[in-house]
PDB file of C-alpha atoms in Angstrom:
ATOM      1  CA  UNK A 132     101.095  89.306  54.735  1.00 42.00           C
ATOM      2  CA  UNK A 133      99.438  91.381  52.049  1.00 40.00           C
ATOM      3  CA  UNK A 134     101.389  94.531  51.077  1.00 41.00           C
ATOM      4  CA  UNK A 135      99.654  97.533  51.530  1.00 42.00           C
ATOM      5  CA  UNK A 136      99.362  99.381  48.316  1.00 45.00           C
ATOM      6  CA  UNK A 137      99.241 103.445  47.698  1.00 35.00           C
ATOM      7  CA  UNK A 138      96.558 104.665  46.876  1.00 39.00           C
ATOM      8  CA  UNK A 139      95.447 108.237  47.465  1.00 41.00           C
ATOM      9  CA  UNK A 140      98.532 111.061  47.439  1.00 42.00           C
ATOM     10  CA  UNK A 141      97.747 113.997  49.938  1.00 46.00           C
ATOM     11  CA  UNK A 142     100.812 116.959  51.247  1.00 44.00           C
ATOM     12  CA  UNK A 143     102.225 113.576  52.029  1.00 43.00           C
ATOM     13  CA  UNK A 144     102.039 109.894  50.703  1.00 45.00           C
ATOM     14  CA  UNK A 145     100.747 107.607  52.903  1.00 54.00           C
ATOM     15  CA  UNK A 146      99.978 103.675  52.122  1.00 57.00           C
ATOM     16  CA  UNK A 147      96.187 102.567  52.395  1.00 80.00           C
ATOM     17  CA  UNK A 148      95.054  98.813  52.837  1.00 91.00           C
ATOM     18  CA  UNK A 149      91.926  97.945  51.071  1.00 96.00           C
ATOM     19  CA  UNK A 150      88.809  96.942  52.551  1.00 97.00           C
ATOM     20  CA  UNK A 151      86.339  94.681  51.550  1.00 98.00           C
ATOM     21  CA  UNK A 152      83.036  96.098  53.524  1.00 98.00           C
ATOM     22  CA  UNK A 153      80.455  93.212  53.602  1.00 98.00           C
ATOM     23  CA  UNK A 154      77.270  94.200  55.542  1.00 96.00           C
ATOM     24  CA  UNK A 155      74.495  91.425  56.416  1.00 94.00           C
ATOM     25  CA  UNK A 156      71.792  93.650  56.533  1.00 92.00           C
ATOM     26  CA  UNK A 157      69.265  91.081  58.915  1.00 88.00           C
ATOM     27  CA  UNK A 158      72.039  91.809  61.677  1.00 89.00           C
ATOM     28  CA  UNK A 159      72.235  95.734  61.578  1.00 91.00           C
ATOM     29  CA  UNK A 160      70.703  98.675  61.468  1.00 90.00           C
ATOM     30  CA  UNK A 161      70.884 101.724  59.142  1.00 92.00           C
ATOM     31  CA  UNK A 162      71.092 104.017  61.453  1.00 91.00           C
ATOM     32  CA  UNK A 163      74.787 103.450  62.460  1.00 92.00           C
ATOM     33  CA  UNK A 164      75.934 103.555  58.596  1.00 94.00           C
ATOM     34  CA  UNK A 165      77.866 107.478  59.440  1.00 91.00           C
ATOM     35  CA  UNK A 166      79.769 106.060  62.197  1.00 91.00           C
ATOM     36  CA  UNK A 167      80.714 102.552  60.925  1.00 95.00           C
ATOM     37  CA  UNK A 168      82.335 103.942  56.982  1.00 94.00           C
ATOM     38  CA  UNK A 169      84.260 106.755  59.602  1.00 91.00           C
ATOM     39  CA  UNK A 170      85.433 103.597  62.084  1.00 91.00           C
ATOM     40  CA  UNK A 171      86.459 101.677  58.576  1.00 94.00           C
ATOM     41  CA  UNK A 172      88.381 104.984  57.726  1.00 92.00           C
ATOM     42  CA  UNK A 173      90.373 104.596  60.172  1.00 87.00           C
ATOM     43  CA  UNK A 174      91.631 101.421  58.862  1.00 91.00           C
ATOM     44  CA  UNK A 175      92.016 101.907  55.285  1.00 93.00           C
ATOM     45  CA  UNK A 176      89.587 102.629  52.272  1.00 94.00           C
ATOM     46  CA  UNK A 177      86.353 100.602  51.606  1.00 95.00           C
ATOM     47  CA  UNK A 178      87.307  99.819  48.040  1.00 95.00           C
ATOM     48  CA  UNK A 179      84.328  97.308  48.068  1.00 97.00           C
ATOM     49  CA  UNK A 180      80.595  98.284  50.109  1.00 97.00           C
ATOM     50  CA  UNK A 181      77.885  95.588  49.506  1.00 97.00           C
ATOM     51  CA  UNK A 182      74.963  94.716  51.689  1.00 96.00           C
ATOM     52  CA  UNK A 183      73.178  91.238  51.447  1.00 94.00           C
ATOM     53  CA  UNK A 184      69.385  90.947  52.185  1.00 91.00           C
ATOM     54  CA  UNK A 185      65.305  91.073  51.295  1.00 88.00           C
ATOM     55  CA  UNK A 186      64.967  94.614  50.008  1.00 88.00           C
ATOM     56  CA  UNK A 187      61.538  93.934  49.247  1.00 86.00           C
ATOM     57  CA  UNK A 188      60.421  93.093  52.719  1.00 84.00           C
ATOM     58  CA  UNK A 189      59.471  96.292  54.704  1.00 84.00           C
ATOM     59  CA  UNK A 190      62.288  95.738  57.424  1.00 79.00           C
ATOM     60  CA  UNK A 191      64.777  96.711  54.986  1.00 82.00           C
ATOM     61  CA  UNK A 192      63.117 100.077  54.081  1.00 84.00           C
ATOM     62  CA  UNK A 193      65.775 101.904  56.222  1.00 90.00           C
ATOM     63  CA  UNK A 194      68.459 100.820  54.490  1.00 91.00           C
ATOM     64  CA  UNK A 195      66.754 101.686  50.506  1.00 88.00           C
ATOM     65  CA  UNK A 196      67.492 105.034  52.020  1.00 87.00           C
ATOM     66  CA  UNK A 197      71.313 105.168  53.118  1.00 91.00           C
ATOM     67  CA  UNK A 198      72.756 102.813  49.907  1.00 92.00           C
ATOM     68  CA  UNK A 199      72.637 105.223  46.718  1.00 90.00           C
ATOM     69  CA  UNK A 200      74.288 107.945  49.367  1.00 91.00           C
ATOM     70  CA  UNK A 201      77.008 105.951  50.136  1.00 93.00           C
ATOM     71  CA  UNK A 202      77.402 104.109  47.454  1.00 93.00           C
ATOM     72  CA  UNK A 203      76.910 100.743  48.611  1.00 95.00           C
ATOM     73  CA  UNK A 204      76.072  97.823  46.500  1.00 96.00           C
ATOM     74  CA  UNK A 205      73.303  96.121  47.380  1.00 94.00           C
ATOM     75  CA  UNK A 206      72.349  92.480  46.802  1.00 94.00           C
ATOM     76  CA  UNK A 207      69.239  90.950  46.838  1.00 91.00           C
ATOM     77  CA  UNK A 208      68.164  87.835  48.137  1.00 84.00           C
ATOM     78  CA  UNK A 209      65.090  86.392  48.213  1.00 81.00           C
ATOM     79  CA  UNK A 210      63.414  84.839  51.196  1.00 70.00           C
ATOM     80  CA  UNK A 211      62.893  81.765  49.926  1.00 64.00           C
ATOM     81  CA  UNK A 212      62.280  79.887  53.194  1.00 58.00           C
ATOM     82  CA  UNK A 213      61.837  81.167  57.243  1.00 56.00           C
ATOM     83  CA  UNK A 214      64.926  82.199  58.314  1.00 53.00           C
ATOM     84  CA  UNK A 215      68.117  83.592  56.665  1.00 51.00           C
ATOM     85  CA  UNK A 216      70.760  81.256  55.622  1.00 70.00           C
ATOM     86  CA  UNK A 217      70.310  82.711  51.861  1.00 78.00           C
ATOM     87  CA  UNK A 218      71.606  85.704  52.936  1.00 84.00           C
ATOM     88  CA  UNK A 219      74.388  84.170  55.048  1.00 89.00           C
ATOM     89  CA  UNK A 220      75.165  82.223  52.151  1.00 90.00           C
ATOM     90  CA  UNK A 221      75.349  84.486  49.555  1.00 92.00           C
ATOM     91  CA  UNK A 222      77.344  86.737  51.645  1.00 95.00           C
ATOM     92  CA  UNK A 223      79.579  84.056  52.474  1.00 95.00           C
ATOM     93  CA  UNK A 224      79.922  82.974  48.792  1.00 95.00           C
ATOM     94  CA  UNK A 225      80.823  86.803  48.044  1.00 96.00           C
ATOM     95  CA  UNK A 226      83.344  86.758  50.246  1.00 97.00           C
ATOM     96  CA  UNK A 227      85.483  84.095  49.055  1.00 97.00           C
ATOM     97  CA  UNK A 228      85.088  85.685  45.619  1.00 97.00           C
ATOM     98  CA  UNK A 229      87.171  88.662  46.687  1.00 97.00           C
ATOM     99  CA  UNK A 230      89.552  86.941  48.833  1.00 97.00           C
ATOM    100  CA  UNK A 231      90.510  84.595  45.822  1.00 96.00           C
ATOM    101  CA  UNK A 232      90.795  87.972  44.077  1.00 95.00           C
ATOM    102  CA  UNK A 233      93.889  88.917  46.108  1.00 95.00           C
ATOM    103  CA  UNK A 234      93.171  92.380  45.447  1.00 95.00           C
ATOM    104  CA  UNK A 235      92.318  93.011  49.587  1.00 96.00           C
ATOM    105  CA  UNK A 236      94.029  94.060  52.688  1.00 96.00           C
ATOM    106  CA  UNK A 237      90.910  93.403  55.201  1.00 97.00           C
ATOM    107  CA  UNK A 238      87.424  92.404  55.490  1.00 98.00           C
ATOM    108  CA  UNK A 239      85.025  94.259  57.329  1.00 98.00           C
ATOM    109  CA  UNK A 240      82.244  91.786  58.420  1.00 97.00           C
ATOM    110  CA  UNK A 241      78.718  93.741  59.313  1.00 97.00           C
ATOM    111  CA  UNK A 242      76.458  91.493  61.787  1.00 95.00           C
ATOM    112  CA  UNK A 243      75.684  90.341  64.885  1.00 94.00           C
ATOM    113  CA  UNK A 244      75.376  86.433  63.770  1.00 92.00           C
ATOM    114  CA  UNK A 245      77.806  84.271  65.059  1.00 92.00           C
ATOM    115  CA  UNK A 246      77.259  82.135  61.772  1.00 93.00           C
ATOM    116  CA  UNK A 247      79.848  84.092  60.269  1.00 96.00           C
ATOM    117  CA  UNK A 248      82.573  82.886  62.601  1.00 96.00           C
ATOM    118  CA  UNK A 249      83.974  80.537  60.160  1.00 96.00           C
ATOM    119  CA  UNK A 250      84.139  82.742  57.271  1.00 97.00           C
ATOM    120  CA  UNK A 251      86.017  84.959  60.170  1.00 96.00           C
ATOM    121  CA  UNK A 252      88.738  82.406  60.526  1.00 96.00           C
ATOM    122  CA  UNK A 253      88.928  81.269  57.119  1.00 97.00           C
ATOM    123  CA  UNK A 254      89.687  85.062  56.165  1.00 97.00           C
ATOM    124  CA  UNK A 255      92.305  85.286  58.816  1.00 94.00           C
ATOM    125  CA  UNK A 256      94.097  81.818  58.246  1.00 96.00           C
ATOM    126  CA  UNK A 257      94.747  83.550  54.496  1.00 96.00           C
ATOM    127  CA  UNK A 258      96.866  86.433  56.865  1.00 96.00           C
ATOM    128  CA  UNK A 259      93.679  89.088  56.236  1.00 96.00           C
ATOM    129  CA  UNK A 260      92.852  91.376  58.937  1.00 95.00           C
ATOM    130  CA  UNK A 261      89.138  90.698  59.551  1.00 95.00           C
ATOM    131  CA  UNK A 262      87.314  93.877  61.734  1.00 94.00           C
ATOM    132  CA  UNK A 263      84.023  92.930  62.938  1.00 93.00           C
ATOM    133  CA  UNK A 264      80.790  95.307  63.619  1.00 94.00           C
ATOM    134  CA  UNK A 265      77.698  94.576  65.575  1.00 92.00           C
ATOM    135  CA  UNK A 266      75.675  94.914  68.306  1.00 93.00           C
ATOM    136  CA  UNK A 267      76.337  93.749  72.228  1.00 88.00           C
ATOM    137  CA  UNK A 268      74.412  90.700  71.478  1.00 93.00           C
ATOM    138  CA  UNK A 269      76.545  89.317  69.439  1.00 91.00           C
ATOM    139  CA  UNK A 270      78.134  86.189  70.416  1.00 92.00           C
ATOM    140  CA  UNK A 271      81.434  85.873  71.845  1.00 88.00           C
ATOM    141  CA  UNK A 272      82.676  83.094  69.009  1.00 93.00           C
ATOM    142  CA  UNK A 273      82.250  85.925  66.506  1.00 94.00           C
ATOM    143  CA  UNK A 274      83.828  88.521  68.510  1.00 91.00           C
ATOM    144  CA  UNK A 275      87.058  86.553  69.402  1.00 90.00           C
ATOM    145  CA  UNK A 276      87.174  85.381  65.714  1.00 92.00           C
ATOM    146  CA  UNK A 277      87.919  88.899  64.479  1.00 93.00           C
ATOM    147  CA  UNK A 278      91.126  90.819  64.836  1.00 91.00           C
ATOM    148  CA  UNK A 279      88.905  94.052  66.183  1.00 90.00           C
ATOM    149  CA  UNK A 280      85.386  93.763  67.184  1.00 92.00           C
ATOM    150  CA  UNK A 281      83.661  97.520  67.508  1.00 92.00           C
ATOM    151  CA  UNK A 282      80.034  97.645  69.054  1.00 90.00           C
ATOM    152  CA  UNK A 283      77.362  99.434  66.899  1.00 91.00           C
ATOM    153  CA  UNK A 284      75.875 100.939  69.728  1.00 88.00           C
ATOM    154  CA  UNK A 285      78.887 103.796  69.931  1.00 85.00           C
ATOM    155  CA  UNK A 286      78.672 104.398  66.508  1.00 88.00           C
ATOM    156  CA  UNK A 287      74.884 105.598  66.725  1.00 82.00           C
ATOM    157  CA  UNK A 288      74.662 109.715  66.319  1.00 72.00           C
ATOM    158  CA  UNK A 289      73.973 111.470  69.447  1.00 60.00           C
ATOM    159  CA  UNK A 290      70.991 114.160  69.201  1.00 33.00           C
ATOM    160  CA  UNK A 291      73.332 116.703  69.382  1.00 33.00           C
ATOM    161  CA  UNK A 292      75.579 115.263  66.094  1.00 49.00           C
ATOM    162  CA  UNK A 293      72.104 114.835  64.420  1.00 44.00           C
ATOM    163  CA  UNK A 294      71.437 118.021  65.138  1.00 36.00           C
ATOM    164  CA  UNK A 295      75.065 119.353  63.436  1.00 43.00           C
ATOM    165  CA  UNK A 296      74.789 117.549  60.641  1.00 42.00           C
ATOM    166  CA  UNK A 297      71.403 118.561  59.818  1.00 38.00           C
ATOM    167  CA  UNK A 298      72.404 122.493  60.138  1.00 41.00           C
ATOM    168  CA  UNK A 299      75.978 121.572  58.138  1.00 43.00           C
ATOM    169  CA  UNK A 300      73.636 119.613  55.398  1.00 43.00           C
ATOM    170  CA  UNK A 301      75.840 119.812  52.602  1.00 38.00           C
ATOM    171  CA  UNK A 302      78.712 121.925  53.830  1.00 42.00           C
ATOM    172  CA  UNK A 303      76.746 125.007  51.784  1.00 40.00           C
ATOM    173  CA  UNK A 304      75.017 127.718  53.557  1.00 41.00           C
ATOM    174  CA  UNK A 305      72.657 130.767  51.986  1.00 37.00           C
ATOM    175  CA  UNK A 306      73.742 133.572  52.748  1.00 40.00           C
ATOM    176  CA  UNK A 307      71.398 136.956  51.673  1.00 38.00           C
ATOM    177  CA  UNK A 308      72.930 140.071  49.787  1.00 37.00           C
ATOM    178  CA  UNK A 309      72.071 142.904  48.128  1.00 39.00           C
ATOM    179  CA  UNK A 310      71.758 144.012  44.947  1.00 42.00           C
ATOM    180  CA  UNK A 311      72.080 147.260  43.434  1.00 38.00           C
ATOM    181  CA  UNK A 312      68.320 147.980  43.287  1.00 40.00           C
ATOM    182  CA  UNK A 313      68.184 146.531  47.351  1.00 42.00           C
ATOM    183  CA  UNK A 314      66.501 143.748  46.552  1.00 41.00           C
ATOM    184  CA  UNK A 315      67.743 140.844  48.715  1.00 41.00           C
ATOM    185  CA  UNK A 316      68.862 137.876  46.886  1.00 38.00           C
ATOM    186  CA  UNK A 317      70.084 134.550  47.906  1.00 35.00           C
ATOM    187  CA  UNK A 318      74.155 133.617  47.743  1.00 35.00           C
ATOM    188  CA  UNK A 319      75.046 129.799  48.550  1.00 42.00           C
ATOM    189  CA  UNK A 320      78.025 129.632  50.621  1.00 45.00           C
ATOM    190  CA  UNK A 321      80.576 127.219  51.721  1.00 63.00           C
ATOM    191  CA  UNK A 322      80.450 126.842  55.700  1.00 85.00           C
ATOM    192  CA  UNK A 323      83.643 125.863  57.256  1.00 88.00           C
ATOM    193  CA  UNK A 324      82.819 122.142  58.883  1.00 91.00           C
ATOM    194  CA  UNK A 325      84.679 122.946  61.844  1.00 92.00           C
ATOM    195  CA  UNK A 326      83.178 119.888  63.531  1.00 92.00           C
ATOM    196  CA  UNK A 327      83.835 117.390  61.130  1.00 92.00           C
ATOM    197  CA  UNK A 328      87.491 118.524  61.313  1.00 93.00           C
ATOM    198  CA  UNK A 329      87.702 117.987  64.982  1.00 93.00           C
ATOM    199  CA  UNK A 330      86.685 114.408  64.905  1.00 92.00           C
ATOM    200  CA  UNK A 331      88.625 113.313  62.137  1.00 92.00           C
ATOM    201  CA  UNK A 332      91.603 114.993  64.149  1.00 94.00           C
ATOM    202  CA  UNK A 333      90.775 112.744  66.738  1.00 92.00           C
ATOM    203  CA  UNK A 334      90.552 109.941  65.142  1.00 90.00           C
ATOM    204  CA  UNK A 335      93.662 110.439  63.444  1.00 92.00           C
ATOM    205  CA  UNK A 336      95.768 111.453  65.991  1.00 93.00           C
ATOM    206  CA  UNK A 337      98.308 109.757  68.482  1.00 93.00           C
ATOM    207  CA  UNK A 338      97.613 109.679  72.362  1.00 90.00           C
ATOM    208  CA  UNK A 339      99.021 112.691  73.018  1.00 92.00           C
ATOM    209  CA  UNK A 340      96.476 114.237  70.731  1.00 93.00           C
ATOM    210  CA  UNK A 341      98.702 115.380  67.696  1.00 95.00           C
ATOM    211  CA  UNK A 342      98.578 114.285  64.053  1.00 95.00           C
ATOM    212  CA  UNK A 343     100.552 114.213  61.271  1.00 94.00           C
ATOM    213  CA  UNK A 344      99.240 116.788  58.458  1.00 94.00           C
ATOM    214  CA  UNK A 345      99.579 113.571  55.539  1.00 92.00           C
ATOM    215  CA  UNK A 346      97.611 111.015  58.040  1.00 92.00           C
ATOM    216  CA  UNK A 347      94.877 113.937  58.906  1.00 94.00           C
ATOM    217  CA  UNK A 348      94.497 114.940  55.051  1.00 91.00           C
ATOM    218  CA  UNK A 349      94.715 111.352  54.321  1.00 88.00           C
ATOM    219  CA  UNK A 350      91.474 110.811  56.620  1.00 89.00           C
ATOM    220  CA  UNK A 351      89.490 113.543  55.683  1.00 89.00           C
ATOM    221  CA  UNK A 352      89.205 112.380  52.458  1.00 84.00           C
ATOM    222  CA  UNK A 353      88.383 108.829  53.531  1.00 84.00           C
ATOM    223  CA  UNK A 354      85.635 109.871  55.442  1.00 85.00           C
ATOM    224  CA  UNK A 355      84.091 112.658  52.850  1.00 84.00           C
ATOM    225  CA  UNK A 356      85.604 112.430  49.701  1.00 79.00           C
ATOM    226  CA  UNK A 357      84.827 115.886  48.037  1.00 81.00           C
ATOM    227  CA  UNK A 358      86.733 117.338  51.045  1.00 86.00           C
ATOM    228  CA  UNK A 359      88.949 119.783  49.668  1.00 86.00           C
ATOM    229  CA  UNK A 360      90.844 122.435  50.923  1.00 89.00           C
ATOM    230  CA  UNK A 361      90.584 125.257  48.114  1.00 82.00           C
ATOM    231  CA  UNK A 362      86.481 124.752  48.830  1.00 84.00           C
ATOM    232  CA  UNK A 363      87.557 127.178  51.687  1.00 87.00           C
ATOM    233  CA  UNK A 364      89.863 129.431  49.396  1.00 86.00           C
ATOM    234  CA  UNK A 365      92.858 127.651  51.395  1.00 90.00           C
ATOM    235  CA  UNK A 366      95.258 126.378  47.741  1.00 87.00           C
ATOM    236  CA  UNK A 367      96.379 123.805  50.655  1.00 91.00           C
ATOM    237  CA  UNK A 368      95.280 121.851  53.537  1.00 94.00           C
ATOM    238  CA  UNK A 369      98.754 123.459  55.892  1.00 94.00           C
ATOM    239  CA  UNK A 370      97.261 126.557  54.586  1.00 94.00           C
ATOM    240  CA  UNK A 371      93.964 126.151  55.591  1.00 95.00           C
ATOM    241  CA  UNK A 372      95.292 125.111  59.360  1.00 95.00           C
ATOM    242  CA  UNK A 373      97.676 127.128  59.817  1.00 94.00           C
ATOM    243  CA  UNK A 374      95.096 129.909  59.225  1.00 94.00           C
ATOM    244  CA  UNK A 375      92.450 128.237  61.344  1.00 94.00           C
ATOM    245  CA  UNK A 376      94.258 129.379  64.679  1.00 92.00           C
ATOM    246  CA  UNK A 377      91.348 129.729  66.597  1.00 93.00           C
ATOM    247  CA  UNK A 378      91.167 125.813  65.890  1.00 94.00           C
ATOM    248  CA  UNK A 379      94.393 123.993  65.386  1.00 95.00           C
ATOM    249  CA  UNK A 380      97.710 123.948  67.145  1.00 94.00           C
ATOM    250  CA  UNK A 381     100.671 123.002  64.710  1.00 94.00           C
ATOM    251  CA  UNK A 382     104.216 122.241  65.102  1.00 94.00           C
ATOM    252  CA  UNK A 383     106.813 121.437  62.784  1.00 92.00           C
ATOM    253  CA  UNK A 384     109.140 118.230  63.807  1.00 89.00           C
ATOM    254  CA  UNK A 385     112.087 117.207  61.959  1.00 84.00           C
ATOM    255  CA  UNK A 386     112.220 113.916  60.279  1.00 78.00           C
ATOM    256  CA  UNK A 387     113.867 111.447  62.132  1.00 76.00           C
ATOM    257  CA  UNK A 388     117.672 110.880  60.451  1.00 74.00           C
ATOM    258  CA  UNK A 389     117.225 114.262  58.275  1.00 75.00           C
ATOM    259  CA  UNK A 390     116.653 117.823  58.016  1.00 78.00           C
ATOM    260  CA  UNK A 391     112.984 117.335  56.583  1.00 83.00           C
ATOM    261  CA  UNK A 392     110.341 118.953  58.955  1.00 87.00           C
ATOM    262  CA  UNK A 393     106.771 117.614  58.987  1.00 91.00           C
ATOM    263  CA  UNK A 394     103.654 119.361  60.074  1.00 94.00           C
ATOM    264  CA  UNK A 395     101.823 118.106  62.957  1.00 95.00           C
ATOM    265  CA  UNK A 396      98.699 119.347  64.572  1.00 96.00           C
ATOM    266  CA  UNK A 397      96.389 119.294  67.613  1.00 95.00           C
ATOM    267  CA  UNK A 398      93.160 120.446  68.409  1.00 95.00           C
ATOM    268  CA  UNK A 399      93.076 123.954  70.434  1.00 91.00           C
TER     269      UNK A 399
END
């Protein structure tokens, strides 16, 4: 089994596995990109992000949109013939690139095609963890080829999150003041994104709803990676929730076997 390497150094060090994100971009839709890089989050950082597919044809016009935001590599494959067993292919092909690499953890497979359940078990006969995404139509030999299969359809935005995110925008807000001749003029301001905070607590948390301060910091910057603390005038993130009471509940627990205490957390 692959050892999972350090990477990112919050108020506490915490291993990440790296993730190989390989999206077939026939077999899913744009819309759920938000929700799927926060579900990969959860498992470790998406050191690689590459979608295969026809960017020329007008099906894939959703998805021009979403890839210089989120960085995501994409490449292009012409359709030759009907069908698309290029793009299969040259995803396939891709992927046993980087697994020859030995430089990953995981792969996250993209698609609802159950021509992908080979590469599936070839990944996982190597001792990768392979997480699958795609829709409720996907077949079963796909699913049950995957360590963890997560359906699409609850990573789509509700109105109301669409509606958050496009008041949040880019965590700035204008504010108006005055000047000394009364003339109003425009301030931008960084707006607390209380939301966003909330559901990467619950992601990160245990059953019983509490986190770890290292394991919440260490998903907060997964999932947005300008996220930092003195943005808020907080020189810390245990600053910046210990302040938030109207938000968080913390706790301090002692290590287990010594006298170190660790911040933990919960949502109010």
């Amino acid at each position: 089994m692959v050892s999972p390497r350090l990477i990112v150094k919050n108020e506490s060090e915490e291993p990440s596995v790296r993730l190989a994100v390989l999206i077939d971009a026939d077999n899913a839709q744009a819309a759920v990109i938000d929700g799927l890089l926060a579900e990969v989050a959860r498992f470790g950082e998406a050191t690689v992000k590459r979608i295969y597919g026809d960017f020329t044809a007008p099906t894939s016009a959703s998805w021009k949109k979403v890839l210089q935001k989120y960085a995501i590599k994409p490449v292009q494959q012409f359709a030759y013939t009907t069908g698309k067993n290029a793009t299969d292919s040259t995803l396939i092909i891709d992927a046993m690139d980087l697994l020859y690499t030995r430089k990953f953890d995981g792969f996250c497979l993209v698609t609802s095609d159950s021509d992908f359940t080979g590469l599936a078990m070839r990944l996982r006969e190597e001792g990768l963890t392979v997480l699958g995404f795609g829709e409720k139509k996907t077949p079963d030999a796909f699913r049950n080829s995957c360590h963890k299969f997560i359906f699409t359809e609850v990573l789509r935005p509700s109105a109301k999150k669409e509606s958050d995110t496009s008041d949040q925008g880019s965590g700035r807000e204008a504010k108006t003041v005055t000047d000394s001749k009364g003339q109003g003029q425009a301030r931008e301001k960084n707006s607390f994104p209380k939301q966003f905070m909330l559901d990467a607590l619950e992601q990160s948390s245990d059953d019983d709803g509490w986190a770890q301060l290292g394991t919440f910091g260490s998903y907060l910057t997964k999932l947005q990676p300008d996220f930092d603390s003195r943005n808020f005038g907080f020189k810390k993130l245990s600053d910046l929730v210990k302040a938030k009471k109207d938000i968080f509940l913390i706790e301090e627990r002692n290590q287990s076997g010594s006298n170190i205490k660790q911040l933990y957390i919960h949502a109010k």
